[in-house]
Short mmCIF file of C-alpha atoms in Angstrom, two decimals:
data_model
loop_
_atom_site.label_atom_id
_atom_site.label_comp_id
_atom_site.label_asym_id
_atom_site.label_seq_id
_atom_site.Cartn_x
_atom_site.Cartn_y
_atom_site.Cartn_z
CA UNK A 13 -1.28 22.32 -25.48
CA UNK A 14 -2.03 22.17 -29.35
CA UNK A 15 -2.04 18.92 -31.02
CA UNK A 16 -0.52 17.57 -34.10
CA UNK A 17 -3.13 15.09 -35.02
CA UNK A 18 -6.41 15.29 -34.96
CA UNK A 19 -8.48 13.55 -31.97
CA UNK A 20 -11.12 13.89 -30.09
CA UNK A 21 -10.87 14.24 -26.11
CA UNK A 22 -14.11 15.22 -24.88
CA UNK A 23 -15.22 13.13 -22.12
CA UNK A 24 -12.51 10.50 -22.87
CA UNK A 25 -11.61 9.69 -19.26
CA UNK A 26 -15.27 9.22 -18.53
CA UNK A 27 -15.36 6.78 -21.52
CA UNK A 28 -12.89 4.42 -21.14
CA UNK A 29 -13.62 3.89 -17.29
CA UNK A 30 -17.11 2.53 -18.52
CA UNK A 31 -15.19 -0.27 -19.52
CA UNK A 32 -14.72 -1.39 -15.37
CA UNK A 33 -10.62 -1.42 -15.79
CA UNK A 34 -9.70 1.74 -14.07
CA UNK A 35 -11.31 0.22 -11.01
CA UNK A 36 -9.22 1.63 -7.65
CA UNK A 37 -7.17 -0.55 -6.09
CA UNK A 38 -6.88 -0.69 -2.47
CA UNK A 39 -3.34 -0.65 -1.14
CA UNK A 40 -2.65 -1.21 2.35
CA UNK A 41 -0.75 -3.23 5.43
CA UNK A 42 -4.05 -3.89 6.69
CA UNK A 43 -7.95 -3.15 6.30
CA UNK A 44 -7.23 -0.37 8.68
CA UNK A 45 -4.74 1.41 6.61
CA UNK A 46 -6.31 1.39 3.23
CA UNK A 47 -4.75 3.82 0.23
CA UNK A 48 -5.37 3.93 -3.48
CA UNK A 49 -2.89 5.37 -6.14
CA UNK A 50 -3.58 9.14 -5.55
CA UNK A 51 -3.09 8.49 -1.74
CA UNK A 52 0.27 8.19 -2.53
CA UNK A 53 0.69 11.96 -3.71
CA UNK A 54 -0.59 14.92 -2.86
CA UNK A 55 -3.33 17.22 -4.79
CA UNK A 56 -0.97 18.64 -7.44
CA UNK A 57 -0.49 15.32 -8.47
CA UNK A 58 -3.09 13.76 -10.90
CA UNK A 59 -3.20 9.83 -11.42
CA UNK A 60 -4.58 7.18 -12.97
CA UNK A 61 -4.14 3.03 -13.28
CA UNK A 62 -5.44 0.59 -15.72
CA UNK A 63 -5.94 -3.15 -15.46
CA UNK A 64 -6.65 -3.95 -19.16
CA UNK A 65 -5.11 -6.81 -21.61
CA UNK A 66 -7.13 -5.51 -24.79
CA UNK A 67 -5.78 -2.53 -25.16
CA UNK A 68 -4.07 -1.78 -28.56
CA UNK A 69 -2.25 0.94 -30.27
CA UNK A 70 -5.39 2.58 -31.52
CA UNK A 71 -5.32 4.47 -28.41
CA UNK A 72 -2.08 6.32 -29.41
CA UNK A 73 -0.92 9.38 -31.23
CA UNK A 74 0.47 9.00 -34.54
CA UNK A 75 3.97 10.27 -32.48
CA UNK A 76 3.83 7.23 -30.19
CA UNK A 77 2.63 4.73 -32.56
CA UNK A 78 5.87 5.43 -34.67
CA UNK A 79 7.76 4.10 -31.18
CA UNK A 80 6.48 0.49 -31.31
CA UNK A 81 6.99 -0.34 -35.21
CA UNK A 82 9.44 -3.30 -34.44
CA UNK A 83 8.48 -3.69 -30.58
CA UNK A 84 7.20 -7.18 -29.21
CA UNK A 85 3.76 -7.63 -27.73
CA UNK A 86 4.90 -7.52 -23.85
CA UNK A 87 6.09 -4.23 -24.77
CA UNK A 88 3.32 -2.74 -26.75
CA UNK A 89 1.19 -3.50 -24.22
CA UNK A 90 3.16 -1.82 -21.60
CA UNK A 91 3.74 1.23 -23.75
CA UNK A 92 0.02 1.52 -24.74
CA UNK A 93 -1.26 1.03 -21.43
CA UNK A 94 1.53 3.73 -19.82
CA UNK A 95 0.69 5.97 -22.50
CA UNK A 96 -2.91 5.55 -21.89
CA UNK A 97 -2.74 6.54 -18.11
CA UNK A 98 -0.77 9.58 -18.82
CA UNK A 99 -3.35 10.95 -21.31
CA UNK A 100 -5.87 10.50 -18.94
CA UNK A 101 -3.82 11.91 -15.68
CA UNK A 102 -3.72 15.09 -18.42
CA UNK A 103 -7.57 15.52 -18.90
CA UNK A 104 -7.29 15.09 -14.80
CA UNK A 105 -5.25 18.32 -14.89
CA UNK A 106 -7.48 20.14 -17.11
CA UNK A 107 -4.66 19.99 -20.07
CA UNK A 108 -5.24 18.39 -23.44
CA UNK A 109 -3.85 15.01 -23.92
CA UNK A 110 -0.28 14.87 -26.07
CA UNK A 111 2.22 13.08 -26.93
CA UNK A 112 4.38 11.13 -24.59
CA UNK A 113 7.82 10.26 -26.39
CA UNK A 114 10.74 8.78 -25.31
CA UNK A 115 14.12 10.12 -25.06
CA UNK A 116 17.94 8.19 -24.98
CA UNK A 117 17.44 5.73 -22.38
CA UNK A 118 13.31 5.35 -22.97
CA UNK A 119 12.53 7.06 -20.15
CA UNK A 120 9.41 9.76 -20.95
CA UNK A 121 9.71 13.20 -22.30
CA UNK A 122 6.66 14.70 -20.94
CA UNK A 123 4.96 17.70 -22.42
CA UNK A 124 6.35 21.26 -21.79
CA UNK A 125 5.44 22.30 -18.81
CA UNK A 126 4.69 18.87 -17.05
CA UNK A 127 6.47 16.52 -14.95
CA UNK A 128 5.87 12.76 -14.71
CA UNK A 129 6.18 8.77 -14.35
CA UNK A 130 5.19 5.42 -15.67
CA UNK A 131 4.95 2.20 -14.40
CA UNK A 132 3.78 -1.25 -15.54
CA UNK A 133 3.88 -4.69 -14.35
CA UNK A 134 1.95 -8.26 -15.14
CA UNK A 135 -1.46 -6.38 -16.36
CA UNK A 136 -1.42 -3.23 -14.68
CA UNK A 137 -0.24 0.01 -15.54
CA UNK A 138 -0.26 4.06 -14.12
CA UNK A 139 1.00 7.01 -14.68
CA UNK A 140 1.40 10.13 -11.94
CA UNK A 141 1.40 13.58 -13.64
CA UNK A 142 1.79 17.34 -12.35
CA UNK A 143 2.88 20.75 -13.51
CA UNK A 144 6.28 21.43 -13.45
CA UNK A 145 5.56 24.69 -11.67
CA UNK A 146 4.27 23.01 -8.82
CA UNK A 147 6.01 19.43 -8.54
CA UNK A 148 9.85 19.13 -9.28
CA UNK A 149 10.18 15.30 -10.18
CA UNK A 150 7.95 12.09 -9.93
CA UNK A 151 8.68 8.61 -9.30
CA UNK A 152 6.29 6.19 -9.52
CA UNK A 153 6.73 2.33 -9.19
CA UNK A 154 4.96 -1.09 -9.41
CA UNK A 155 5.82 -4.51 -8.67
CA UNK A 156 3.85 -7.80 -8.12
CA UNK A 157 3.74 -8.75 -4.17
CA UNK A 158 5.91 -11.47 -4.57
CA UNK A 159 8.96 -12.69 -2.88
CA UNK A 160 12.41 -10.58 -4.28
CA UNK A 161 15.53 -13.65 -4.93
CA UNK A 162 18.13 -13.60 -2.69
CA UNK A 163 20.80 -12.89 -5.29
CA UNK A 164 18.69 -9.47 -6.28
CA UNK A 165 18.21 -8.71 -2.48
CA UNK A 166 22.08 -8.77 -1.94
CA UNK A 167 22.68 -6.89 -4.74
CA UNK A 168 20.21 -4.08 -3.84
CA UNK A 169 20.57 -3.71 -0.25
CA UNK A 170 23.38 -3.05 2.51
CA UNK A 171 23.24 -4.46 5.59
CA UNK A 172 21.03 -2.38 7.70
CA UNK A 173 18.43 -3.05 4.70
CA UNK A 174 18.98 -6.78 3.88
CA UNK A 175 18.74 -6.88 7.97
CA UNK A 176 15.88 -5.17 7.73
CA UNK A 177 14.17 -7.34 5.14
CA UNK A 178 15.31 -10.54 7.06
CA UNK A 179 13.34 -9.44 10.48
CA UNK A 180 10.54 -8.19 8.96
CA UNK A 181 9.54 -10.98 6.43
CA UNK A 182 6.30 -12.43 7.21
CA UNK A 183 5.39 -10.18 10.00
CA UNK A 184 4.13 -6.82 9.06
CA UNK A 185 4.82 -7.43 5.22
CA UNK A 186 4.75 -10.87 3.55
CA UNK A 187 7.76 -9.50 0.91
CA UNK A 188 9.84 -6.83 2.29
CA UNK A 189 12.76 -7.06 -0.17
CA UNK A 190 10.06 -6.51 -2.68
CA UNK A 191 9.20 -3.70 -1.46
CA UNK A 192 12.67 -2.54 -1.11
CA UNK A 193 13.52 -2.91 -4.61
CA UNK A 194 10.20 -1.07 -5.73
CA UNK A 195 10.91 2.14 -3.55
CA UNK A 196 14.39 2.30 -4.96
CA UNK A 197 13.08 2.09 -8.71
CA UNK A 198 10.77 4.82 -7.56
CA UNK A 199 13.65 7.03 -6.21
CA UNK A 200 15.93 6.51 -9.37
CA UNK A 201 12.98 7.57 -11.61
CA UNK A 202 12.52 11.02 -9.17
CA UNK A 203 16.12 11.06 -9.13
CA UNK A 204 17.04 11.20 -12.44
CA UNK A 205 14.60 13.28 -14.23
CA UNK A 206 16.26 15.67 -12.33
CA UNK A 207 19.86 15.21 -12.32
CA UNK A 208 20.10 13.12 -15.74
CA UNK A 209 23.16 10.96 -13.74
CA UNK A 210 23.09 7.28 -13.04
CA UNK A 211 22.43 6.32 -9.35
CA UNK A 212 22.75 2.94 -8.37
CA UNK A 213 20.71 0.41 -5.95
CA UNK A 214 23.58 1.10 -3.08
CA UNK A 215 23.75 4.64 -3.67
CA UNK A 216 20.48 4.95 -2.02
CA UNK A 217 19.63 3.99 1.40
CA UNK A 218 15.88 3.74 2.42
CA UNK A 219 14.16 3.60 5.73
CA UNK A 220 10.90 2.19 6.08
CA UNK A 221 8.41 3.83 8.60
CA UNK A 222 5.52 0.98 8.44
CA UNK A 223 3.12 3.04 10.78
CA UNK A 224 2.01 5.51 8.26
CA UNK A 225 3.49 3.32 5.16
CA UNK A 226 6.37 6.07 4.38
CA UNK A 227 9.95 6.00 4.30
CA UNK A 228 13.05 7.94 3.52
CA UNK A 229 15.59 7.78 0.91
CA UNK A 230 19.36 8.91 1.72
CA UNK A 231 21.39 9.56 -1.22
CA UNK A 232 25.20 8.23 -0.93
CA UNK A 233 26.70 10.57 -3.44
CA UNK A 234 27.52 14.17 -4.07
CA UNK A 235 24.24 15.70 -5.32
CA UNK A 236 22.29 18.96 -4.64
CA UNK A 237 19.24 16.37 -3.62
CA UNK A 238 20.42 14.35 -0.31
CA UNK A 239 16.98 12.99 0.98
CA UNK A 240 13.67 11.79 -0.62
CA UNK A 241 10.43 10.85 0.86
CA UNK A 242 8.37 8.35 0.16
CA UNK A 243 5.25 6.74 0.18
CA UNK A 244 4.11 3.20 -0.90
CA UNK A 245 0.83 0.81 -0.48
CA UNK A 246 0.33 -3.18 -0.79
CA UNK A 247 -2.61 -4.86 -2.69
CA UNK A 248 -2.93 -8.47 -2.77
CA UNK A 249 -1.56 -8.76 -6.35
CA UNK A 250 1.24 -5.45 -6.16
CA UNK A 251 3.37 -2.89 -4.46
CA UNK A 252 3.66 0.84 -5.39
CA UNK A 253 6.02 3.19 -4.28
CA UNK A 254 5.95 6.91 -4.60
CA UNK A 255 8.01 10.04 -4.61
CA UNK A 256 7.11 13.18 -4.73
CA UNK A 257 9.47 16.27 -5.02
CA UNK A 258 7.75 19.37 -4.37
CA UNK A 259 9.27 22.51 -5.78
CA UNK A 260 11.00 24.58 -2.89
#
């Protein structure tokens, strides 16, 4: 892809990782069942994650930069840091790093020819990237592993989930609902970089299979896309959730 500015790629993911922030992290239910982020998708997917506070918008195109003239600092950093992963996730692919914009509701407009997601939370930050060719939709999403409030939990979940959450608090997970609310942020990003339509917490209905740290998303609306699959991982510190939508 040609670029509008000039900069200079060559060995950049290899650079920045010198710094020690792009360190793995280990997600898993237990020692025995340890993932990191590209665990979660499968080869046509490139990754990448970033635990850095000093990060600053000299990392970004002139494009982006324009984005974050009147933005606060919590959201600089999230949109450098984003931004940041998904350049790198590029150079993964073998494509030249470009611009990643943002379109009516701030979502991403990736690249031509690219599909993608974002996430960022406390001080991390990834980014999941694939050709469109190969990969339909991506969602991608991170939350600290910390209990979910009630109030949100009720307003997320019907009652075979909020059941589910109840019974399985403190056993196999320490923060179910968490979780819960992470894997449906991860199916409306999938969800709606394909149909461009609103989907709500309750339109979705997700089944967790613990065993292999999966589960299943049932959509409760009329759409040409009914069911989603999942994956997700637990750190100490965070949750991710994944989706992947393979072309058919």
């Amino acid at each position: 892809m040609g670029k509008s500015s000039t900069r200079s790629s060559t060995n950049d993911q290899t650079s920045y990782e010198a710094k020690g922030n792009f360190m793995p992290i280990n997600l898993g239910c237990d020692p025995q069942h340890q993932k990191t982020l590209s665990d979660l998708f499968s080869a046509a997917t490139a990754t990448h994650e970033i635990r850095d506070t000093s990060l600053d918008n000299s990392y970004l195109w002139p494009e982006e930069e324009k984005i974050l003239k009147s933005a606060s600092q919590k959201r600089r950093w999230d949109f450098v840091t984003g931004r940041k992963c998904a350049h790198v996730a590029m150079a993964t692919l073998g494509i030249d790093p470009a611009p990643v914009l943002i379109g009516d509701r701030n979502e991403p407009v990736w690249p031509d020819g690219l599909v993608g997601s974002i996430t960022h939370t406390s001080n991390y930050a990834a980014a999941a990237i694939a050709h469109k060719s190969k990969i339909l939709s991506l969602g991608l999403d991170a939350e600290p592993n910390e209990p979910l409030p009630h109030k949100v939990l009720s307003r997320i979940s019907d009652t075979e989930e909020f059941n589910w959450v109840q019974n399985t608090k403190g056993k196999e997970i320490a923060h179910p609902g968490k979780l819960l609310f992470s894997a449906k942020e991860a199916t409306y990003k999938a969800w709606n970089s394909v149909t461009k339509e609103w989907l709500g917490f309750r339109d979705a209905h997700v089944s967790f299979h613990l065993e292999n740290q999966t589960f299943t998303v049932s959509i409760n609306k009329a759409s040409s896309i009914k069911t989603l699959s999942g994956t997700f991982g637990i750190a100490q510190d965070l949750i991710l959730t994944a989706i992947e939508i393979p072309v058919s």
